[in-house]
Each structure stands twice: as C-alpha cells, then as structure tokens.
Amino acid sequence: MTAVAGVVHEGRVWIGGDSGGVSNWDLTNRRDPKVFTNGPFVMGFTSSFRMGQLLQYALTAPQHPDDLDTFAYLCTLFIDAVRACLKTGGYAKTDNAVESGGNFLVGYRGRLFEVDSDFHVGESTDGYLAVGSGTAILHGALFATPELPPRDRLLRSLAAAEHHNIGVRGPFVIAVEPGPGGAG
C-alpha cells in the first residue's frame, strides 16, 4: 500500500510519497523514504522496499548518448540497467519465461515517466502521474489543483490519499529532480 505522485513544473520533476509500510493488516511508518534522487534521476516507488533500495543504492544508469531521444534512452539503456540491477539484487522474478520487477516513477530531464512491473515505460500528457494504492485519489487531487505550487500540490494530494486510503500514512517526503531539467 503506497501513495507516490509526481508532477512536472517549470522543467523539473517533483515526486512525493508517503511513509507507510503495509504487510497484511500491519502498518509501520518507515524511516527509509519511498522517494529519492539517484544521479540525474528523481524516483518514487511502490511494490517493494527492496526494489526501492536497489534503485536508490545499487542502480548505476549508463551514460545518455547525445544522439538518443530521452524516451528511447529510458526504454532501452536505462531499463536494461534497471533489469540487471534488480536481477543482481535478487528482486526480479521470472515466471513462464517472463521477467517482472515492480512499479515506480522516474523524473529525468524535466519529464515524468512510470515504469511498470513488465518494464514498459509510460509518459502521461497530463504532467502528473501516481502509483500505489492511492493512485485514483492522487490523480483526482492533482487534476483539481493545477494552480498550486508543486510542493503544495503534492502534499495536498498525499493528504487526500491518507484521508481516504487505509494503507497511506505520513509523514510525506518530497524529492526534486536535480539540476535545471532539460530538453530531451
């Protein structure tokens, strides 16, 4: 159970997440955040704290070639590195010859993407995305608050998810894409 949301604002990606760790009927407020930066990326995860730890501490993304579009880079070189990282770290699963991981958001070069458990990369035209059990509530709140600054927008959407979803708990953590963002 998780609420992680991201917004694009003035060429940078902001991602916010809750602190709840849920297993069956048990809830623990976790000190280790679901959102973080790793090099030029800002990320927020659901699925597993182990996956998040690997993305934060073990993932080394390859250099982005100048002649490769940002989306193509994420779909190929970046995802190849994520798959290898999760496999080496013992998190990736293979069932009937199909490899799977987890679900997370990634902000890079001023754009926001979702990586799904089948490793496909998606980008919304809305300028915001959300993952976890609070997704519908987060999407509704983000849709309704385009006039707010990004931090306030994320905090309001996370508060709505906490109010309406039993598996979402503060405190809320916000991370911002390093640097000025950029074209891609």
CSV table of C-alpha atoms in Angstrom, one decimal:
chain,number,residue,atom,x,y,z
A,1,MET,CA,0.0,0.0,0.0
A,2,THR,CA,1.5,3.2,-1.1
A,3,ALA,CA,0.9,6.7,-2.4
A,4,VAL,CA,3.6,8.2,-4.7
A,5,ALA,CA,2.8,11.1,-7.0
A,6,GLY,CA,4.9,13.2,-9.4
A,7,VAL,CA,4.4,16.5,-11.1
A,8,VAL,CA,6.3,18.4,-13.8
A,9,HIS,CA,6.7,22.0,-13.0
A,10,GLU,CA,8.9,24.6,-14.9
A,11,GLY,CA,11.2,22.0,-16.4
A,12,ARG,CA,11.7,19.9,-13.2
A,13,VAL,CA,10.0,16.9,-11.8
A,14,TRP,CA,8.8,16.8,-8.2
A,15,ILE,CA,7.9,13.4,-6.6
A,16,GLY,CA,6.2,12.9,-3.2
A,17,GLY,CA,5.4,9.8,-1.3
A,18,ASP,CA,4.0,8.5,2.0
A,19,SER,CA,5.9,6.7,4.7
A,20,GLY,CA,3.6,3.7,5.3
A,21,GLY,CA,4.9,0.2,5.1
A,22,VAL,CA,2.0,-2.2,4.9
A,23,SER,CA,2.0,-6.0,5.2
A,24,ASN,CA,-1.3,-7.7,5.6
A,25,TRP,CA,-3.0,-5.8,8.4
A,26,ASP,CA,0.2,-4.4,9.8
A,27,LEU,CA,1.4,-0.8,9.3
A,28,THR,CA,4.8,0.6,10.0
A,29,ASN,CA,5.9,4.2,9.5
A,30,ARG,CA,9.2,3.7,7.7
A,31,ARG,CA,12.2,6.0,8.1
A,32,ASP,CA,13.6,5.0,4.7
A,33,PRO,CA,11.8,7.1,2.1
A,34,LYS,CA,9.9,5.9,-1.0
A,35,VAL,CA,11.2,8.9,-2.9
A,36,PHE,CA,14.8,9.9,-3.6
A,37,THR,CA,17.3,11.1,-6.1
A,38,ASN,CA,20.0,8.9,-7.8
A,39,GLY,CA,22.3,10.9,-10.0
A,40,PRO,CA,20.2,12.9,-12.5
A,41,PHE,CA,17.0,11.0,-11.6
A,42,VAL,CA,14.3,11.5,-9.1
A,43,MET,CA,12.3,8.4,-8.3
A,44,GLY,CA,9.4,7.2,-6.2
A,45,PHE,CA,8.5,3.5,-5.8
A,46,THR,CA,5.7,1.1,-4.8
A,47,SER,CA,5.8,-2.7,-4.9
A,48,SER,CA,8.7,-3.4,-2.5
A,49,PHE,CA,11.1,-1.6,-0.2
A,50,ARG,CA,13.8,-4.0,-1.5
A,51,MET,CA,13.3,-2.8,-5.0
A,52,GLY,CA,13.4,0.8,-3.9
A,53,GLN,CA,16.7,0.2,-2.0
A,54,LEU,CA,18.2,-1.3,-5.2
A,55,LEU,CA,17.1,1.6,-7.3
A,56,GLN,CA,18.5,4.1,-4.8
A,57,TYR,CA,21.8,2.5,-3.8
A,58,ALA,CA,22.7,-0.1,-6.5
A,59,LEU,CA,21.4,1.3,-9.8
A,60,THR,CA,24.1,2.9,-12.0
A,61,ALA,CA,22.4,4.2,-15.1
A,62,PRO,CA,24.5,4.3,-18.3
A,63,GLN,CA,25.6,7.5,-20.0
A,64,HIS,CA,22.9,9.0,-22.1
A,65,PRO,CA,24.2,9.3,-25.7
A,66,ASP,CA,23.7,12.8,-27.2
A,67,ASP,CA,22.0,11.3,-30.3
A,68,LEU,CA,19.4,9.3,-28.4
A,69,ASP,CA,16.0,10.7,-27.5
A,70,THR,CA,15.1,10.8,-23.8
A,71,PHE,CA,12.2,8.3,-24.2
A,72,ALA,CA,14.3,5.9,-26.3
A,73,TYR,CA,17.1,6.1,-23.7
A,74,LEU,CA,14.7,5.2,-20.8
A,75,CYS,CA,13.1,2.4,-22.8
A,76,THR,CA,16.4,0.8,-23.7
A,77,LEU,CA,19.7,1.6,-21.9
A,78,PHE,CA,18.0,2.8,-18.6
A,79,ILE,CA,15.6,-0.2,-18.4
A,80,ASP,CA,18.4,-2.6,-19.3
A,81,ALA,CA,20.3,-1.2,-16.3
A,82,VAL,CA,17.2,-1.4,-14.0
A,83,ARG,CA,16.6,-5.1,-15.1
A,84,ALA,CA,20.2,-6.0,-14.4
A,85,CYS,CA,20.2,-4.2,-11.1
A,86,LEU,CA,17.0,-5.9,-9.9
A,87,LYS,CA,18.2,-9.3,-11.1
A,88,THR,CA,21.6,-9.0,-9.4
A,89,GLY,CA,19.9,-7.8,-6.2
A,90,GLY,CA,17.6,-10.8,-6.1
A,91,TYR,CA,14.4,-8.9,-6.7
A,92,ALA,CA,13.5,-9.5,-10.4
A,93,LYS,CA,11.2,-12.5,-10.9
A,94,THR,CA,10.8,-14.8,-13.9
A,95,ASP,CA,7.6,-16.8,-14.3
A,96,ASN,CA,6.9,-18.8,-17.5
A,97,ALA,CA,10.0,-17.1,-19.1
A,98,VAL,CA,8.5,-13.6,-18.4
A,99,GLU,CA,10.7,-11.3,-16.3
A,100,SER,CA,9.0,-8.9,-13.9
A,101,GLY,CA,10.0,-6.2,-11.4
A,102,GLY,CA,8.0,-3.5,-9.7
A,103,ASN,CA,6.3,-0.2,-10.3
A,104,PHE,CA,7.9,3.2,-9.9
A,105,LEU,CA,8.0,6.8,-11.1
A,106,VAL,CA,11.1,8.4,-12.6
A,107,GLY,CA,11.8,12.0,-13.4
A,108,TYR,CA,14.5,12.8,-15.9
A,109,ARG,CA,15.4,15.8,-18.0
A,110,GLY,CA,12.2,17.6,-16.9
A,111,ARG,CA,9.9,14.7,-17.9
A,112,LEU,CA,7.9,12.3,-15.7
A,113,PHE,CA,7.6,8.6,-16.5
A,114,GLU,CA,6.1,5.4,-15.0
A,115,VAL,CA,7.9,2.1,-15.2
A,116,ASP,CA,5.5,-0.8,-14.8
A,117,SER,CA,6.2,-4.3,-13.5
A,118,ASP,CA,6.7,-5.6,-17.1
A,119,PHE,CA,9.4,-2.9,-17.5
A,120,HIS,CA,7.5,-0.8,-20.0
A,121,VAL,CA,7.9,3.0,-19.8
A,122,GLY,CA,4.9,5.3,-20.0
A,123,GLU,CA,4.6,9.1,-20.0
A,124,SER,CA,1.3,10.9,-19.4
A,125,THR,CA,0.2,14.0,-21.3
A,126,ASP,CA,-1.2,15.4,-18.0
A,127,GLY,CA,2.1,16.5,-16.5
A,128,TYR,CA,1.4,14.3,-13.4
A,129,LEU,CA,1.4,10.6,-12.6
A,130,ALA,CA,0.8,8.4,-9.5
A,131,VAL,CA,1.4,4.8,-8.4
A,132,GLY,CA,0.3,2.7,-5.5
A,133,SER,CA,-2.9,2.0,-3.7
A,134,GLY,CA,-3.7,5.7,-3.6
A,135,THR,CA,-3.4,6.3,-7.3
A,136,ALA,CA,-7.0,7.2,-8.1
A,137,ILE,CA,-7.2,9.7,-5.2
A,138,LEU,CA,-3.8,11.2,-6.1
A,139,HIS,CA,-4.9,11.6,-9.7
A,140,GLY,CA,-8.1,13.3,-8.7
A,141,ALA,CA,-6.4,15.7,-6.3
A,142,LEU,CA,-3.6,16.5,-8.8
A,143,PHE,CA,-6.2,17.2,-11.6
A,144,ALA,CA,-8.1,19.5,-9.2
A,145,THR,CA,-5.1,21.6,-8.1
A,146,PRO,CA,-3.1,22.8,-11.2
A,147,GLU,CA,-2.8,26.3,-9.7
A,148,LEU,CA,-0.9,25.3,-6.6
A,149,PRO,CA,2.9,25.3,-6.4
A,150,PRO,CA,4.3,21.7,-6.9
A,151,ARG,CA,5.2,21.0,-3.3
A,152,ASP,CA,1.7,22.2,-2.1
A,153,ARG,CA,0.0,20.2,-4.9
A,154,LEU,CA,1.8,17.0,-3.9
A,155,LEU,CA,1.2,17.5,-0.1
A,156,ARG,CA,-2.5,18.1,-0.7
A,157,SER,CA,-2.9,15.0,-2.9
A,158,LEU,CA,-1.0,12.9,-0.4
A,159,ALA,CA,-3.1,14.2,2.4
A,160,ALA,CA,-6.3,13.3,0.4
A,161,ALA,CA,-4.9,9.8,-0.1
A,162,GLU,CA,-4.1,9.4,3.6
A,163,HIS,CA,-7.6,10.5,4.5
A,164,HIS,CA,-9.3,8.1,2.1
A,165,ASN,CA,-6.9,5.1,1.9
A,166,ILE,CA,-6.1,2.9,4.9
A,167,GLY,CA,-2.6,2.0,3.6
A,168,VAL,CA,-1.3,5.5,3.2
A,169,ARG,CA,0.4,7.3,6.0
A,170,GLY,CA,2.5,10.4,6.6
A,171,PRO,CA,4.9,11.9,7.1
A,172,PHE,CA,5.2,12.8,3.4
A,173,VAL,CA,8.6,13.1,1.7
A,174,ILE,CA,9.2,15.2,-1.4
A,175,ALA,CA,12.2,15.0,-3.7
A,176,VAL,CA,13.0,17.2,-6.7
A,177,GLU,CA,14.9,16.3,-9.8
A,178,PRO,CA,18.5,17.5,-9.6
A,179,GLY,CA,19.6,20.3,-11.8
A,180,PRO,CA,17.5,22.5,-14.1
A,181,GLY,CA,16.0,19.6,-16.0
A,182,GLY,CA,16.5,19.9,-19.7
A,183,ALA,CA,15.4,19.1,-23.2
A,184,GLY,CA,15.2,15.6,-24.5
